[in-house]
CSV table of C-alpha atoms and ligand atoms in Angstrom, one decimal:
chain,number,residue,atom,x,y,z
Y,1,MET,CA,0.1,0.3,0.1
Y,2,LYS,CA,1.1,3.9,-0.9
Y,3,ARG,CA,0.3,6.4,1.3
Y,4,LYS,CA,1.2,10.2,1.4
Y,5,ASP,CA,2.2,11.8,4.8
Y,6,THR,CA,4.0,15.0,5.2
Y,7,PRO,CA,7.8,14.0,6.9
Y,8,LYS,CA,6.7,15.5,9.9
Y,9,GLU,CA,3.8,13.3,10.6
Y,10,GLU,CA,6.4,10.5,9.3
Y,11,ASN,CA,8.8,10.7,11.6
Y,12,SER,CA,7.2,11.4,14.9
Y,13,LEU,CA,4.6,8.4,13.7
Y,14,ASP,CA,7.1,5.6,13.6
Y,15,LEU,CA,7.0,4.3,16.7
Y,16,VAL,CA,3.7,4.4,17.0
Y,17,ARG,CA,2.7,2.8,13.8
Y,18,SER,CA,4.7,0.2,14.1
Y,19,LEU,CA,2.3,-0.8,17.2
Y,20,ARG,CA,-0.6,-0.1,15.1
Y,21,PRO,CA,-2.8,-3.3,13.9
Y,22,ARG,CA,-2.3,-3.5,10.1
Y,23,LYS,CA,-5.0,-6.2,9.3
Y,24,PHE,CA,-8.7,-6.9,11.1
Y,25,SER,CA,-7.1,-9.9,11.7
Y,26,GLU,CA,-4.3,-8.1,14.2
Y,27,MET,CA,-6.8,-5.3,16.2
Y,28,ILE,CA,-8.3,-6.4,19.7
Y,29,GLY,CA,-11.6,-6.2,20.0
Y,30,ARG,CA,-13.9,-4.1,17.6
Y,31,VAL,CA,-16.0,-7.5,17.3
Y,32,LYS,CA,-19.2,-5.7,15.5
Y,33,GLU,CA,-17.4,-3.1,13.7
Y,34,ILE,CA,-14.4,-5.3,11.8
Y,35,LYS,CA,-17.6,-7.5,11.4
Y,36,ASN,CA,-19.5,-4.8,9.7
Y,37,LEU,CA,-16.7,-3.0,8.2
Y,38,GLY,CA,-15.7,-6.7,6.4
Y,39,ILE,CA,-19.2,-6.7,4.7
Y,40,MET,CA,-18.7,-3.0,3.5
Y,41,LEU,CA,-15.2,-3.8,2.1
Y,42,GLU,CA,-15.8,-7.3,0.2
Y,43,ALA,CA,-18.8,-5.8,-0.9
Y,44,ALA,CA,-17.4,-2.6,-2.2
Y,45,GLU,CA,-14.2,-5.1,-4.4
Y,46,LYS,CA,-16.9,-7.6,-5.6
Y,47,ARG,CA,-18.4,-4.3,-7.6
Y,48,GLY,CA,-14.7,-2.8,-8.4
Y,49,GLU,CA,-15.8,0.6,-6.4
Y,50,ALA,CA,-14.9,2.7,-3.7
Y,51,LEU,CA,-16.3,1.8,0.0
Y,52,ASP,CA,-18.8,4.0,1.2
Y,53,HIS,CA,-17.5,7.2,3.0
Y,54,ILE,CA,-17.1,6.0,7.1
Y,55,LEU,CA,-17.4,8.0,9.8
Y,56,PHE,CA,-15.5,6.5,13.1
Y,57,TYR,CA,-16.5,8.7,16.5
Y,58,GLY,CA,-16.3,8.8,19.5
Y,59,PRO,CA,-13.3,10.0,22.4
Y,60,PRO,CA,-9.7,10.3,21.1
Y,61,GLY,CA,-7.2,7.3,22.0
Y,62,LEU,CA,-9.9,4.6,20.7
Y,63,GLY,CA,-8.3,3.4,17.2
Y,64,LYS,CA,-10.2,5.6,15.0
Y,65,THR,CA,-7.5,6.2,13.5
Y,66,THR,CA,-6.2,2.5,13.7
Y,67,LEU,CA,-9.2,1.8,11.8
Y,68,ALA,CA,-8.8,3.5,9.3
Y,69,ASN,CA,-5.2,2.3,8.1
Y,70,VAL,CA,-6.5,-1.2,8.9
Y,71,VAL,CA,-9.2,-0.4,6.1
Y,72,SER,CA,-6.9,1.1,3.8
Y,73,ASN,CA,-4.3,-1.7,4.1
Y,74,GLU,CA,-7.3,-4.5,3.7
Y,75,LEU,CA,-8.1,-2.7,0.7
Y,76,GLU,CA,-4.8,-2.3,-0.9
Y,77,VAL,CA,-5.4,1.0,-1.6
Y,78,GLU,CA,-3.8,4.2,-1.4
Y,79,MET,CA,-4.8,6.7,1.3
Y,80,HIS,CA,-4.2,10.4,1.4
Y,81,VAL,CA,-4.3,11.3,5.4
Y,82,THR,CA,-5.1,15.0,6.8
Y,83,SER,CA,-7.0,16.5,9.6
Y,84,GLY,CA,-9.8,19.5,9.9
Y,85,PRO,CA,-7.4,22.7,10.7
Y,86,ALA,CA,-5.1,21.5,8.5
Y,87,ILE,CA,-7.1,22.8,5.6
Y,88,GLU,CA,-7.1,26.4,5.7
Y,89,ARG,CA,-8.3,27.0,2.6
Y,90,GLN,CA,-10.4,25.6,0.1
Y,91,GLY,CA,-7.7,24.9,-2.5
Y,92,ASP,CA,-6.0,22.7,-0.4
Y,93,LEU,CA,-8.7,20.4,-0.6
Y,94,VAL,CA,-9.2,20.5,-4.2
Y,95,SER,CA,-5.1,19.7,-4.1
Y,96,ILE,CA,-6.3,16.7,-2.2
Y,97,LEU,CA,-9.5,15.7,-4.0
Y,98,THR,CA,-8.1,16.2,-7.7
Y,99,ASN,CA,-4.8,13.9,-6.3
Y,100,ILE,CA,-6.8,10.7,-5.1
Y,101,SER,CA,-6.2,7.9,-7.0
Y,102,LYS,CA,-9.4,5.8,-8.5
Y,103,ARG,CA,-11.0,3.7,-5.4
Y,104,GLY,CA,-8.1,5.8,-2.9
Y,105,ILE,CA,-9.4,7.2,0.6
Y,106,LEU,CA,-9.4,10.6,2.0
Y,107,PHE,CA,-8.6,10.4,5.8
Y,108,ILE,CA,-9.7,13.6,7.7
Y,109,ASP,CA,-8.9,13.4,11.0
Y,110,GLU,CA,-10.8,16.0,13.4
Y,111,ILE,CA,-13.6,16.2,10.6
Y,112,HIS,CA,-15.5,18.9,13.0
Y,113,ARG,CA,-13.1,21.4,12.5
Y,114,LEU,CA,-13.3,21.8,9.5
Y,115,HIS,CA,-14.6,25.2,8.2
Y,116,ARG,CA,-17.6,25.1,6.5
Y,117,SER,CA,-17.0,26.7,3.5
Y,118,ILE,CA,-14.2,24.5,2.9
Y,119,GLU,CA,-16.6,21.6,4.1
Y,120,GLU,CA,-18.8,22.4,1.6
Y,121,ILE,CA,-16.7,21.0,-1.3
Y,122,LEU,CA,-16.9,18.2,0.4
Y,123,TYR,CA,-21.1,17.7,-0.3
Y,124,SER,CA,-20.5,17.5,-4.2
Y,125,ALA,CA,-17.3,15.4,-3.8
Y,126,MET,CA,-19.0,12.9,-1.4
Y,127,GLU,CA,-22.7,12.6,-3.2
Y,128,ASP,CA,-21.3,13.1,-7.3
Y,129,LYS,CA,-17.6,12.8,-7.0
Y,130,VAL,CA,-17.2,16.6,-8.7
Y,131,ILE,CA,-16.2,20.0,-7.6
Y,132,ASP,CA,-17.7,23.3,-8.5
Y,133,ILE,CA,-14.8,26.2,-8.4
Y,134,ILE,CA,-16.4,29.7,-8.6
Y,135,ILE,CA,-13.0,30.8,-11.2
Y,136,GLY,CA,-12.6,35.4,-10.9
Y,137,LYS,CA,-15.5,37.7,-8.8
Y,138,GLY,CA,-18.2,39.6,-9.5
Y,139,PRO,CA,-20.4,39.2,-12.7
Y,140,SER,CA,-17.5,37.7,-15.1
Y,141,ALA,CA,-17.1,34.7,-12.4
Y,142,ARG,CA,-17.6,31.5,-13.8
Y,143,THR,CA,-18.2,27.8,-12.2
Y,144,LEU,CA,-16.0,25.3,-13.3
Y,145,ARG,CA,-16.3,21.5,-13.1
Y,146,LEU,CA,-13.8,18.8,-12.1
Y,147,ASP,CA,-14.4,15.6,-11.9
Y,148,LEU,CA,-12.8,13.2,-9.6
Y,149,GLU,CA,-12.4,10.0,-9.4
Y,150,ASP,CA,-14.5,7.2,-7.1
Y,151,PHE,CA,-13.0,8.1,-4.1
Y,152,SER,CA,-13.8,7.1,-0.2
Y,153,LEU,CA,-13.5,9.9,2.5
Y,154,ILE,CA,-13.1,8.3,5.9
Y,155,GLY,CA,-13.7,10.8,8.7
Y,156,ALA,CA,-12.4,10.4,12.9
Y,157,THR,CA,-14.6,13.1,15.3
Y,158,THR,CA,-14.6,13.2,18.7
Y,159,ARG,CA,-17.6,15.4,18.5
Y,160,ILE,CA,-20.0,14.3,16.2
Y,161,GLY,CA,-22.2,17.0,17.6
Y,162,LEU,CA,-20.3,19.7,16.2
Y,163,LEU,CA,-21.0,18.0,12.7
Y,164,SER,CA,-23.4,19.5,10.3
Y,165,SER,CA,-25.9,17.4,9.3
Y,166,PRO,CA,-25.6,18.0,5.6
Y,167,LEU,CA,-21.5,16.1,5.8
Y,168,ARG,CA,-22.6,13.8,8.1
Y,169,SER,CA,-25.8,12.6,6.0
Y,170,ARG,CA,-23.1,11.5,3.2
Y,171,PHE,CA,-21.8,9.3,5.0
Y,172,GLY,CA,-22.6,5.5,4.3
Y,173,ALA,CA,-22.2,4.6,7.8
Y,174,SER,CA,-20.9,5.9,11.1
Y,175,PHE,CA,-19.1,3.8,13.7
Y,176,ARG,CA,-19.4,5.2,17.2
Y,177,LEU,CA,-16.6,3.6,19.1
Y,178,ASP,CA,-16.6,3.0,22.6
Y,179,TYR,CA,-14.5,2.6,25.4
Y,180,TYR,CA,-11.9,-0.6,25.7
Y,181,SER,CA,-12.8,-3.6,28.7
Y,182,SER,CA,-10.2,-4.7,31.1
Y,183,GLU,CA,-9.5,-7.9,29.0
Y,184,GLU,CA,-8.7,-6.2,25.9
Y,185,LEU,CA,-6.7,-3.7,27.0
Y,186,ALA,CA,-4.4,-6.1,28.8
Y,187,THR,CA,-4.1,-8.0,25.6
Y,188,MET,CA,-3.3,-4.6,23.5
Y,189,VAL,CA,-1.1,-4.0,26.3
Y,190,MET,CA,0.5,-7.7,25.9
Y,191,HIS,CA,0.9,-7.8,22.5
Y,192,ALA,CA,2.4,-3.6,22.7
Y,193,ALA,CA,5.1,-5.4,25.2
Y,194,LYS,CA,6.0,-8.2,23.1
Y,195,SER,CA,7.0,-5.5,19.3
Y,196,LEU,CA,8.3,-2.9,22.0
Y,197,GLN,CA,10.6,-6.1,23.8
Y,198,VAL,CA,9.8,-5.6,27.0
Y,199,ARG,CA,8.8,-9.1,29.6
Y,200,ILE,CA,5.2,-8.4,30.9
Y,201,ASP,CA,3.4,-10.7,33.3
Y,202,GLN,CA,-0.3,-11.3,33.4
Y,203,SER,CA,-0.9,-9.3,36.3
Y,204,GLY,CA,0.8,-6.8,35.6
Y,205,ALA,CA,-0.6,-6.0,32.0
Y,206,ARG,CA,-3.9,-6.2,34.1
Y,207,GLU,CA,-2.8,-4.0,36.1
Y,208,ILE,CA,-2.0,-1.2,33.1
Y,209,ALA,CA,-5.0,-2.3,31.9
Y,210,LYS,CA,-7.4,-1.3,35.1
Y,211,ARG,CA,-5.7,2.3,34.8
Y,212,SER,CA,-5.8,2.8,31.6
Y,213,ARG,CA,-9.9,4.6,31.3
Y,214,GLY,CA,-10.6,2.4,28.7
Y,215,THR,CA,-8.1,4.0,26.1
Y,216,ALA,CA,-6.4,2.3,24.4
Y,217,ARG,CA,-3.5,5.6,23.5
Y,218,THR,CA,-3.1,5.6,27.3
Y,219,ALA,CA,-2.5,1.7,27.9
Y,220,ILE,CA,0.6,1.8,25.6
Y,221,GLN,CA,1.7,5.2,26.9
Y,222,HIS,CA,1.4,3.9,30.7
Y,223,LEU,CA,3.3,0.8,29.5
Y,224,LYS,CA,6.2,3.1,27.8
Y,225,ARG,CA,6.6,4.6,31.0
Y,226,VAL,CA,6.9,1.9,32.9
Y,227,ARG,CA,9.1,0.2,30.1
Y,228,ASP,CA,11.0,3.2,30.9
Y,229,TYR,CA,11.7,2.5,34.9
Y,230,VAL,CA,12.7,-1.2,34.3
Y,231,GLN,CA,14.9,-0.7,31.4
Y,232,VAL,CA,17.0,2.4,33.8
Y,233,LEU,CA,16.7,-0.1,36.7
Y,234,ASN,CA,17.5,-3.2,35.1
Y,235,LYS,CA,14.7,-5.2,36.3
Y,236,GLN,CA,13.5,-8.6,34.6
Y,237,GLY,CA,10.2,-7.1,33.3
Y,238,ILE,CA,7.2,-5.5,34.5
Y,239,THR,CA,4.8,-6.9,37.5
Y,240,LYS,CA,2.2,-5.7,38.6
Y,241,SER,CA,3.4,-4.2,41.8
Y,242,ILE,CA,6.6,-2.4,39.5
Y,243,VAL,CA,3.3,-0.7,37.2
Y,244,GLU,CA,1.9,0.2,40.7
Y,245,LYS,CA,4.7,2.5,41.8
Y,246,VAL,CA,5.9,3.8,38.0
Y,247,LEU,CA,2.0,4.9,37.7
Y,248,GLU,CA,2.0,6.7,41.5
Y,249,MET,CA,5.2,8.5,40.5
Y,250,HIS,CA,3.2,9.7,37.8
Y,251,GLU,CA,0.1,10.6,39.8
Y,252,ILE,CA,-2.2,7.8,38.1
Y,253,ASP,CA,-4.4,6.8,40.8
Y,254,ASN,CA,-5.8,3.0,41.3
Y,255,LEU,CA,-8.7,3.6,38.8
Y,256,GLY,CA,-6.7,5.1,36.2
Y,257,LEU,CA,-7.9,8.9,37.0
Y,258,ASP,CA,-4.6,11.1,36.6
Y,259,TYR,CA,-4.3,14.8,38.2
Y,260,ILE,CA,-6.8,17.0,35.4
Y,261,ASP,CA,-8.9,14.1,36.4
Y,262,ARG,CA,-8.8,14.7,40.2
Y,263,ARG,CA,-8.8,18.6,39.8
Y,264,ILE,CA,-11.8,18.5,38.1
Y,265,LEU,CA,-13.8,16.3,40.6
Y,266,ASP,CA,-12.3,17.8,43.2
Y,267,LEU,CA,-13.0,21.3,42.5
Y,268,ILE,CA,-16.8,20.7,41.4
Y,269,VAL,CA,-17.1,18.3,45.3
Y,270,LYS,CA,-15.3,20.5,47.4
Y,271,ASP,CA,-15.1,23.8,45.8
Y,272,PHE,CA,-19.3,23.6,44.0
Y,273,GLU,CA,-20.6,21.7,47.1
Y,274,GLY,CA,-21.1,18.9,44.6
Y,275,GLY,CA,-22.3,21.2,41.7
Y,276,PRO,CA,-23.9,21.9,39.4
Y,277,VAL,CA,-21.1,23.3,37.6
Y,278,GLY,CA,-20.4,24.6,33.5
Y,279,LEU,CA,-18.2,23.6,31.7
Y,280,SER,CA,-16.6,27.1,31.0
Y,281,THR,CA,-16.5,27.4,34.9
Y,282,ILE,CA,-14.1,24.7,35.0
Y,283,SER,CA,-12.0,25.5,32.2
Y,284,ALA,CA,-11.7,28.7,33.4
Y,285,ALA,CA,-10.9,27.5,37.1
Y,286,LEU,CA,-7.9,24.4,36.2
Y,287,SER,CA,-6.8,26.8,33.1
Y,288,GLU,CA,-7.4,23.7,31.0
Y,289,GLU,CA,-9.0,24.3,27.1
Y,290,VAL,CA,-13.3,24.0,26.9
Y,291,GLU,CA,-12.5,21.1,24.1
Y,292,THR,CA,-10.2,19.0,26.3
Y,293,ILE,CA,-12.2,18.9,29.2
Y,294,ALA,CA,-15.5,17.8,27.2
Y,295,ASP,CA,-13.2,15.7,24.6
Y,296,VAL,CA,-10.7,14.3,26.8
Y,297,TYR,CA,-11.7,14.2,30.0
Y,298,GLU,CA,-15.6,14.4,30.7
Y,299,PRO,CA,-16.9,11.7,28.5
Y,300,TYR,CA,-14.8,9.1,31.1
Y,301,LEU,CA,-16.0,10.6,34.1
Y,302,ILE,CA,-19.6,10.0,33.2
Y,303,GLN,CA,-19.0,7.1,31.7
Y,304,ALA,CA,-16.9,5.7,34.8
Y,305,GLY,CA,-20.4,7.3,37.3
Y,306,PHE,CA,-18.3,10.3,38.4
Y,307,LEU,CA,-20.0,12.8,37.1
Y,308,LYS,CA,-23.4,13.1,35.8
Y,309,ARG,CA,-24.4,16.2,33.0
Y,310,THR,CA,-28.2,17.8,33.7
Y,311,PRO,CA,-28.7,21.0,32.2
Y,312,ARG,CA,-27.6,23.5,34.7
Y,313,GLY,CA,-24.3,21.8,34.4
Y,314,ARG,CA,-21.6,19.3,35.5
Y,315,MET,CA,-22.4,17.7,39.5
Y,316,ALA,CA,-20.1,15.0,41.2
Y,317,THR,CA,-22.0,11.8,41.9
Y,318,GLN,CA,-21.5,9.9,45.2
Y,319,LYS,CA,-18.8,7.9,43.5
Y,320,ALA,CA,-16.6,10.9,43.2
Y,321,PHE,CA,-17.1,12.3,46.5
Y,322,LYS,CA,-16.4,8.7,48.0
Y,323,HIS,CA,-13.4,8.7,45.6
Y,324,MET,CA,-11.9,11.9,46.6
Y,325,GLY,CA,-12.4,11.0,49.9
Y,326,TYR,CA,-15.6,13.0,51.3
Y,327,SER,CA,-18.6,12.7,52.9
Y,328,ARG,CA,-21.4,14.5,50.9
Y,329,ARG,CA,-21.9,16.3,54.4
Y,330,LYS,CA,-18.6,17.3,55.2
Y,331,ALA,CA,-17.6,18.2,51.9
Y,332,VAL,CA,-20.3,20.6,51.8
Y,333,SER,CA,-19.2,21.9,55.5
Y,334,GLN,CA,-15.7,22.0,54.2
Y,335,ALA,CA,-16.3,24.0,51.4
Y,336,LYS,CA,-18.3,26.6,53.2
Y,337,LEU,CA,-15.4,27.3,55.7
Y,338,PHE,CA,-13.2,27.3,52.6
Y,339,CYS,CA,-15.4,30.3,51.4
Y,340,ARG,CA,-15.7,32.0,54.9
Y,341,HIS,CA,-12.4,32.7,54.9
Y,342,SER,CA,-11.1,33.0,51.3
I,19,ADP,P1,-7.4,7.3,18.4
I,19,ADP,O1,-7.5,7.7,16.5
I,19,ADP,O2,-9.1,7.1,17.7
I,19,ADP,O3,-7.1,8.9,18.5
I,19,ADP,P2,-5.6,5.5,17.6
I,19,ADP,O4,-6.4,4.5,16.2
I,19,ADP,O5,-4.3,6.9,17.2
I,19,ADP,O6,-6.7,6.4,18.0
I,19,ADP,O7,-5.1,4.6,18.8
I,19,ADP,C1,-4.7,5.0,19.5
I,19,ADP,C2,-3.7,3.9,19.9
I,19,ADP,O8,-3.8,2.3,20.1
I,19,ADP,C3,-2.4,2.9,18.6
I,19,ADP,O9,-1.3,3.5,19.0
I,19,ADP,C4,-3.1,1.9,18.6
I,19,ADP,O10,-1.5,0.6,18.3
I,19,ADP,C5,-3.9,1.3,19.6
I,19,ADP,N1,-5.2,0.9,19.0
I,19,ADP,C6,-6.3,1.1,19.1
I,19,ADP,N2,-7.1,0.6,19.0
I,19,ADP,C7,-6.7,-1.1,19.3
I,19,ADP,C8,-7.0,-2.6,19.1
I,19,ADP,N3,-8.3,-2.7,18.6
I,19,ADP,N4,-5.9,-3.4,19.2
I,19,ADP,C9,-4.7,-2.5,19.0
I,19,ADP,N5,-4.2,-1.6,19.0
I,19,ADP,C10,-5.1,-0.9,19.0
C-alpha cells in the first residue's frame, strides 16, 4: 500500500505505527465494527467500486485512525491523511481531492474542525464525485466543474455533535467507538510489550489495563513509562507492583484517574459542593481548554460514574465524593469553611 504523509508526520508517528495493527486480524476487540466493515469492504471489492464514505467517532485514543489504516491496508489502496485544522483554504482540499487515485481513501481526522466554506466542497465531492470551483469575481465569475476519481472519505471525530447535518448525512456508515474493556486492554498491553521487547506478566498487564481509562492510547503510554523504569533500573520484567509504583509516580491513581481528572472532581466536590458547575467554569478554574475537558476528560468521568451531566451543569456523583475522600456532608461543610476564609 502506498501512503502520502508529510515528512513531519512520518517521523513522529514511526513508533506509533509499529504498534498499530495493520489488518483486521491483528486488532483486539472491535468485533462488531470489524464484522460490518468487512462486509462493506467485500461488497465494494466485488462491485469494483470505492468503499462507501465512513465516519468513526468517539473519544480520543480508541482506534479511529487505526481502523482507517486497517481499512486501507485491507483494500490495498492509497490513503491520503490530513486533518480538519490542517486544511486552511478551499484550494488545499481541491488539490488533495484531485490527487486521489481510483478507489483511493481520504482520511480526515478531527473532521468537525473543517471550516464551513471548505466543508461545502465535500458535499458534491462525496455525493457526485465532482467539485465546482468559482473562477473570478463579480459578473465575470464562472464555475468550473472538475471530475474526481471514485474515492472514499473516512472521517474521524471526537465531537459528532459539531458535525453539520449535511456532512453527517453523506456518510454511508457511522461507527461509534466505545471504551475498551479491561480484558481487551490487557491483551493489547501484552501484544505491545512484545513489539517493544519488554517482558511483562499477566498481572502487570492487567494492572496497566485497569488504570488506562478504557483507552488504548493511554494503555500503551502507561506501558512505555513502565518500560522506561524497568530499563533504567535493569529489572527483569514488568510486574504488578512495578506498575503500581511507576503509575503512582506519574500520579495515576488506582482507578486510572490522572492529576487533571482529580482536579476536576476536587473542584466540583469541594469548591462547588458537588455542583452543578458549567463547563466554562471548570475550564477557567483549571486553566484548561473547554474542548480538552469536553473531549478528553469529561466523557470518561461520566462513563465511569463520577460525573453526571444535567441541564444546569456537571454534578459530582456519590462515587466521586467517595473517591475524593469526602462524605457529602463533610464536603459541604468544608466548602462553606473554605468560602468563609477566602
Ligand atoms: P484515535 O484515532 O481514536 O485517537 P488511534 O487509532 O490513534 O486512536 O489509537 C491509539 C493507539 O491505540 C494506537 O497506537 C493503536 O495502535 C492502539 N489501538 C487502538 N485500537 C486498537 C485495537 N483494537 N487493537 C490494537 N491496538 C489498538
